[in-house]
Amino acid sequence: MSTIVTSNTERRMQEIIEKVRQGERLNLEDGVFLYETDDLLTLGQLANEANLRKNGKKVYFIENMSLYFTNVCEAHCAFCNFRKDLGDEGSYTYSGPEMVEYIEQHIHPGVREFHIVGGHNPHVPFQYYVDSLQALTDRFPDVTLKAYTAAEIDFFTRISGLSIKEVLQELQKAGLKSLTGGGAEILSDQYRKKMRVEKANVEQYLEVHRTAHNLGMKTHTTMLYGSIESHEDRIRHMMQIRDLQDETNGFMVFIPLSMQPRNKNAGIMRRNSAYEDLKTIAISRLMLDNIDHVKAYFINIGPQLTQVALSFGASDVHGTILKERISHAAGALTPEGLTRDELIWLVKGAGRIPVERDTFYNEIKVYE
């Protein structure tokens, strides 16, 4: 009779499986191993188990609308194709009334959230950014303002002379309810130097969210993966987010963002593979045991892969969006938005239960 020998790789995976099932936190070595394993199906199954324990079969989405007040930006991040210099062809800076006019032309019934990000425009004062939110609050008082990245908040401190807390308090007075998750990229100062991330450093990004949480805000957080970073860099990024969540419990969702090429005509070798996207979503679910939701962002990975990701640990498919610009400026080939009916179809097609939510994951309607 022959003896079946279990490989070291199989034993290592079994150890991780036991840790997850017993509620033991994964460490750096565990996370790096999961990136290096080729056992995608076991990884996905484990992430699916972890998600089902947290969320059951419910998958969340929101009726929202993306707004971009300005694309003028002082930073020159290597991965960005959205930014413009003042005076460049295609550069713009909308006033509050101009944005209200744009919204009135494009909004549809049911929109519950404005998702607001933009460039770091040094040619307007901090009051411009406050007034922008106030104009939306005055005209659309029932729509939640999820606005600005932590990097934008840090930028506001520099142009205003105010502290992070004071900036956030001024924006709250104008209607700010939550921060977007952007600006994190990879939380590594070495990465940020190489990629010319000319905005908030690692500690500043984390401190903005820490301060927002301490002011009672719940926020979102991201990771932009697929350029020069190592698998270890990604896991360290997740662990820093996890540590802050242990401290504040202020993050509602983690959003892995698949890096887009700068040219829409770029071949598949210039894009993250579906294999890598699914791995990252699954590993995010397993590493971030203290955050309720991991988002599959269809803008970056496409609707079909988003559907598959719902069996790999994802519990959120974002929202209707309406004319996303930043990822599409960087080469995304996906739709600029989806309708409510399309999102419901997408979720049901994966054997899950669609749940329309508000910004804070309060359930609006369950589509059984």
Short mmCIF file of C-alpha atoms in Angstrom, two decimals, residues 207-344:
data_model
loop_
_atom_site.label_atom_id
_atom_site.label_comp_id
_atom_site.label_asym_id
_atom_site.label_seq_id
_atom_site.Cartn_x
_atom_site.Cartn_y
_atom_site.Cartn_z
CA GLU A 207 -4.78 60.17 10.91
CA VAL A 208 -7.52 61.75 8.79
CA HIS A 209 -9.66 58.64 9.13
CA ARG A 210 -8.82 58.33 12.82
CA THR A 211 -9.94 61.91 13.38
CA ALA A 212 -13.11 61.43 11.33
CA HIS A 213 -13.98 58.33 13.33
CA ASN A 214 -13.40 60.18 16.58
CA LEU A 215 -15.82 62.86 15.34
CA GLY A 216 -18.46 60.16 14.90
CA MET A 217 -18.13 59.62 11.15
CA LYS A 218 -18.12 56.19 9.57
CA THR A 219 -15.85 56.05 6.53
CA HIS A 220 -14.66 53.90 3.61
CA THR A 221 -11.14 52.76 2.75
CA THR A 222 -9.40 51.44 -0.34
CA MET A 223 -6.28 49.76 -1.70
CA LEU A 224 -5.06 50.41 -5.25
CA TYR A 225 -3.19 47.29 -6.34
CA GLY A 226 -1.46 46.04 -9.45
CA SER A 227 1.56 48.25 -10.10
CA ILE A 228 4.98 48.00 -8.43
CA GLU A 229 3.95 46.83 -4.98
CA SER A 230 4.77 43.38 -3.62
CA HIS A 231 2.31 40.94 -2.11
CA GLU A 232 3.85 41.77 1.25
CA ASP A 233 3.12 45.47 0.64
CA ARG A 234 -0.54 44.64 0.07
CA ILE A 235 -0.80 42.58 3.24
CA ARG A 236 0.95 45.26 5.30
CA HIS A 237 -1.54 47.76 3.86
CA MET A 238 -4.46 45.60 5.02
CA MET A 239 -2.89 45.14 8.45
CA GLN A 240 -2.54 48.91 8.97
CA ILE A 241 -6.20 49.36 8.11
CA ARG A 242 -7.07 46.47 10.43
CA ASP A 243 -5.07 48.02 13.28
CA LEU A 244 -6.88 51.35 12.93
CA GLN A 245 -10.22 49.54 12.81
CA ASP A 246 -9.30 47.81 16.09
CA GLU A 247 -8.76 51.27 17.54
CA THR A 248 -11.78 53.15 16.18
CA ASN A 249 -14.26 50.73 14.56
CA GLY A 250 -14.98 53.45 12.03
CA PHE A 251 -14.53 51.69 8.67
CA MET A 252 -17.66 50.26 7.08
CA VAL A 253 -16.13 48.70 3.97
CA PHE A 254 -12.78 47.87 2.37
CA ILE A 255 -12.54 48.45 -1.38
CA PRO A 256 -9.75 46.75 -3.37
CA LEU A 257 -9.25 48.83 -6.52
CA SER A 258 -7.68 47.06 -9.48
CA MET A 259 -5.15 49.33 -11.19
CA GLN A 260 -6.18 50.45 -14.67
CA PRO A 261 -3.74 51.09 -17.54
CA ARG A 262 -3.45 54.64 -18.82
CA ASN A 263 -4.62 53.64 -22.30
CA LYS A 264 -7.98 52.06 -23.01
CA ASN A 265 -6.36 50.21 -25.90
CA ALA A 266 -3.79 48.56 -23.63
CA GLY A 267 -3.66 44.79 -24.02
CA ILE A 268 -4.51 42.26 -21.35
CA MET A 269 -0.86 42.00 -20.28
CA ARG A 270 -1.11 45.56 -18.98
CA ARG A 271 -4.11 44.77 -16.80
CA ASN A 272 -4.54 42.76 -13.62
CA SER A 273 -5.71 39.23 -14.31
CA ALA A 274 -9.10 38.01 -13.13
CA TYR A 275 -7.12 35.49 -11.09
CA GLU A 276 -5.32 38.30 -9.25
CA ASP A 277 -8.52 40.30 -8.74
CA LEU A 278 -10.36 37.36 -7.19
CA LYS A 279 -7.38 36.50 -4.99
CA THR A 280 -7.19 40.07 -3.70
CA ILE A 281 -10.88 40.21 -2.85
CA ALA A 282 -10.73 36.85 -1.07
CA ILE A 283 -7.57 37.70 0.87
CA SER A 284 -9.04 41.07 1.85
CA ARG A 285 -12.04 39.28 3.35
CA LEU A 286 -9.81 36.91 5.33
CA MET A 287 -7.29 39.50 6.56
CA LEU A 288 -9.83 42.19 7.49
CA ASP A 289 -11.78 40.21 10.03
CA ASN A 290 -12.99 43.37 11.80
CA ILE A 291 -14.55 45.14 8.79
CA ASP A 292 -18.04 44.03 7.83
CA HIS A 293 -17.88 44.45 4.08
CA VAL A 294 -15.48 43.97 1.17
CA LYS A 295 -16.57 45.61 -2.06
CA ALA A 296 -16.31 44.18 -5.57
CA TYR A 297 -16.01 47.37 -7.62
CA PHE A 298 -17.51 46.64 -11.03
CA ILE A 299 -16.05 49.81 -12.51
CA ASN A 300 -12.56 48.28 -12.27
CA ILE A 301 -13.16 44.53 -12.62
CA GLY A 302 -16.32 44.42 -14.74
CA PRO A 303 -19.85 43.24 -13.95
CA GLN A 304 -19.27 39.54 -14.70
CA LEU A 305 -16.19 39.21 -12.50
CA THR A 306 -18.01 41.19 -9.82
CA GLN A 307 -20.69 38.52 -9.94
CA VAL A 308 -18.08 35.77 -9.42
CA ALA A 309 -16.47 37.78 -6.61
CA LEU A 310 -19.65 37.35 -4.57
CA SER A 311 -18.50 33.74 -4.04
CA PHE A 312 -15.01 34.95 -3.09
CA GLY A 313 -15.83 37.06 -0.05
CA ALA A 314 -17.41 40.23 -1.47
CA SER A 315 -20.68 41.50 0.02
CA ASP A 316 -21.08 44.84 -1.76
CA VAL A 317 -21.29 45.81 -5.44
CA HIS A 318 -21.13 49.59 -4.89
CA GLY A 319 -23.96 51.41 -6.67
CA THR A 320 -25.49 52.93 -9.75
CA ILE A 321 -22.74 55.63 -9.90
CA LEU A 322 -23.85 57.44 -13.12
CA LYS A 323 -20.86 58.48 -15.25
CA GLU A 324 -17.74 57.46 -13.31
CA ARG A 325 -14.73 59.41 -14.60
CA ILE A 326 -11.50 58.62 -12.73
CA SER A 327 -11.06 54.93 -13.56
CA HIS A 328 -12.35 55.52 -17.08
CA ALA A 329 -9.82 58.30 -17.59
CA ALA A 330 -7.20 55.69 -16.67
CA GLY A 331 -8.37 53.13 -19.19
CA ALA A 332 -11.28 51.24 -17.64
CA LEU A 333 -13.33 49.36 -20.24
CA THR A 334 -16.37 48.80 -18.02
CA PRO A 335 -19.76 50.59 -18.00
CA GLU A 336 -19.77 54.08 -16.43
CA GLY A 337 -22.68 52.98 -14.25
CA LEU A 338 -25.41 50.38 -13.84
CA THR A 339 -29.10 50.73 -13.13
CA ARG A 340 -30.82 49.42 -10.03
CA ASP A 341 -32.41 46.64 -12.06
CA GLU A 342 -29.03 45.63 -13.51
CA LEU A 343 -27.45 45.48 -10.06
CA ILE A 344 -30.34 43.37 -8.77
#
